[in-house]
PDB file of C-alpha atoms in Angstrom:
ATOM      1  CA  UNK A  11       7.956  -1.042  12.320  1.00 86.00           C
ATOM      2  CA  UNK A  12       5.745  -1.296   9.673  1.00 92.00           C
ATOM      3  CA  UNK A  13       8.061  -0.990   6.903  1.00 96.00           C
ATOM      4  CA  UNK A  14      10.051  -3.916   8.343  1.00 96.00           C
ATOM      5  CA  UNK A  15       6.755  -5.942   7.987  1.00 96.00           C
ATOM      6  CA  UNK A  16       6.311  -5.155   4.363  1.00 97.00           C
ATOM      7  CA  UNK A  17      10.194  -5.772   3.801  1.00 97.00           C
ATOM      8  CA  UNK A  18       9.711  -9.112   5.452  1.00 97.00           C
ATOM      9  CA  UNK A  19       6.687  -9.986   3.349  1.00 96.00           C
ATOM     10  CA  UNK A  20       8.587  -8.961   0.277  1.00 96.00           C
ATOM     11  CA  UNK A  21      11.574 -11.377   1.187  1.00 97.00           C
ATOM     12  CA  UNK A  22       9.129 -14.203   2.364  1.00 97.00           C
ATOM     13  CA  UNK A  23       7.467 -14.114  -1.200  1.00 96.00           C
ATOM     14  CA  UNK A  24      10.618 -14.174  -3.095  1.00 96.00           C
ATOM     15  CA  UNK A  25      12.096 -16.804  -0.923  1.00 97.00           C
ATOM     16  CA  UNK A  26       9.115 -18.956  -1.564  1.00 96.00           C
ATOM     17  CA  UNK A  27       9.576 -18.179  -5.328  1.00 97.00           C
ATOM     18  CA  UNK A  28       6.929 -16.001  -6.058  1.00 95.00           C
ATOM     19  CA  UNK A  29       7.839 -13.745  -8.860  1.00 92.00           C
ATOM     20  CA  UNK A  30       6.319  -9.885  -9.016  1.00 90.00           C
ATOM     21  CA  UNK A  31       7.202  -6.755 -10.559  1.00 88.00           C
ATOM     22  CA  UNK A  32       5.236  -4.430  -8.103  1.00 89.00           C
ATOM     23  CA  UNK A  33       4.458  -4.467  -4.673  1.00 94.00           C
ATOM     24  CA  UNK A  34       1.121  -2.722  -3.432  1.00 93.00           C
ATOM     25  CA  UNK A  35       0.726  -1.711   0.353  1.00 96.00           C
ATOM     26  CA  UNK A  36      -3.094  -1.065   1.308  1.00 94.00           C
ATOM     27  CA  UNK A  37      -3.494   0.687   4.592  1.00 95.00           C
ATOM     28  CA  UNK A  38      -5.559   2.935   6.373  1.00 96.00           C
ATOM     29  CA  UNK A  39      -2.909   5.194   8.370  1.00 97.00           C
ATOM     30  CA  UNK A  40       0.110   7.228   7.471  1.00 97.00           C
ATOM     31  CA  UNK A  41       2.368   4.436   8.957  1.00 97.00           C
ATOM     32  CA  UNK A  42       1.241   2.366   6.124  1.00 97.00           C
ATOM     33  CA  UNK A  43       2.030   4.828   3.555  1.00 98.00           C
ATOM     34  CA  UNK A  44       5.458   5.385   4.650  1.00 98.00           C
ATOM     35  CA  UNK A  45       6.130   1.690   4.929  1.00 98.00           C
ATOM     36  CA  UNK A  46       5.128   1.402   1.404  1.00 98.00           C
ATOM     37  CA  UNK A  47       7.695   4.377   0.427  1.00 97.00           C
ATOM     38  CA  UNK A  48      10.566   2.817   2.393  1.00 97.00           C
ATOM     39  CA  UNK A  49       9.945  -0.343   0.554  1.00 97.00           C
ATOM     40  CA  UNK A  50       9.364   1.448  -2.902  1.00 96.00           C
ATOM     41  CA  UNK A  51       6.016   0.010  -3.056  1.00 96.00           C
ATOM     42  CA  UNK A  52       2.702   1.460  -4.656  1.00 94.00           C
ATOM     43  CA  UNK A  53       0.713   2.789  -1.624  1.00 95.00           C
ATOM     44  CA  UNK A  54      -3.216   2.718  -1.355  1.00 93.00           C
ATOM     45  CA  UNK A  55      -4.369   4.717   1.479  1.00 95.00           C
ATOM     46  CA  UNK A  56      -8.041   4.010   2.367  1.00 94.00           C
ATOM     47  CA  UNK A  57      -9.778   6.131   4.943  1.00 95.00           C
ATOM     48  CA  UNK A  58     -11.721   3.839   6.750  1.00 92.00           C
ATOM     49  CA  UNK A  59      -9.876   4.024  10.136  1.00 88.00           C
ATOM     50  CA  UNK A  60      -8.779   6.646  12.328  1.00 95.00           C
ATOM     51  CA  UNK A  61      -7.328   9.033   9.775  1.00 97.00           C
ATOM     52  CA  UNK A  62      -9.533  11.118   7.496  1.00 97.00           C
ATOM     53  CA  UNK A  63      -8.670  11.152   3.775  1.00 96.00           C
ATOM     54  CA  UNK A  64      -7.333  14.827   3.897  1.00 97.00           C
ATOM     55  CA  UNK A  65      -4.879  13.371   6.867  1.00 98.00           C
ATOM     56  CA  UNK A  66      -3.966  10.364   4.426  1.00 98.00           C
ATOM     57  CA  UNK A  67      -3.317  12.708   1.348  1.00 98.00           C
ATOM     58  CA  UNK A  68      -0.855  14.744   3.440  1.00 97.00           C
ATOM     59  CA  UNK A  69       1.324  11.702   3.256  1.00 97.00           C
ATOM     60  CA  UNK A  70       1.268  11.530  -0.426  1.00 97.00           C
ATOM     61  CA  UNK A  71       0.109   8.100  -1.201  1.00 96.00           C
ATOM     62  CA  UNK A  72       0.003   6.737  -4.858  1.00 93.00           C
ATOM     63  CA  UNK A  73      -3.671   6.681  -4.297  1.00 91.00           C
ATOM     64  CA  UNK A  74      -5.953   7.630  -1.399  1.00 92.00           C
ATOM     65  CA  UNK A  75      -9.628   6.726  -1.366  1.00 91.00           C
ATOM     66  CA  UNK A  76     -12.557   7.065   1.189  1.00 90.00           C
ATOM     67  CA  UNK A  77     -13.511   3.294   1.133  1.00 87.00           C
ATOM     68  CA  UNK A  78     -13.117  -0.023  -0.635  1.00 83.00           C
ATOM     69  CA  UNK A  79     -16.785   0.021  -1.492  1.00 81.00           C
ATOM     70  CA  UNK A  80     -15.976   0.918  -5.297  1.00 70.00           C
ATOM     71  CA  UNK A  81     -13.185  -1.802  -4.871  1.00 74.00           C
ATOM     72  CA  UNK A  82     -13.879  -2.574  -8.713  1.00 77.00           C
ATOM     73  CA  UNK A  83     -12.643   0.657  -9.911  1.00 76.00           C
ATOM     74  CA  UNK A  84      -9.581   0.452  -7.780  1.00 76.00           C
ATOM     75  CA  UNK A  85      -8.754  -3.169  -8.916  1.00 78.00           C
ATOM     76  CA  UNK A  86      -9.134  -1.975 -12.229  1.00 80.00           C
ATOM     77  CA  UNK A  87      -6.515   0.817 -11.903  1.00 76.00           C
ATOM     78  CA  UNK A  88      -4.167  -1.302  -9.780  1.00 75.00           C
ATOM     79  CA  UNK A  89      -4.273  -4.079 -12.672  1.00 75.00           C
ATOM     80  CA  UNK A  90      -3.229  -1.456 -15.160  1.00 77.00           C
ATOM     81  CA  UNK A  91      -0.211  -0.769 -13.334  1.00 73.00           C
ATOM     82  CA  UNK A  92       0.928  -4.260 -13.155  1.00 67.00           C
TER      83      UNK A  92
END
């Protein structure tokens, strides 16, 4: 289901004429990581919800962090990928 949400968001952005090279999915569950993978998006797993960092890392996201408190570093890293 989440993969479908990501896919629809990508389609809607393209339909509105938004141009982009990469898609980033930030989420706090393994389902978000799977949704990113199914849509060939870059996944950022954030352990702020029900799942621990260890559990999220098992799903092999592109990046896994404990929180977004140090969001400046994360944003710098993501910016370099664009």
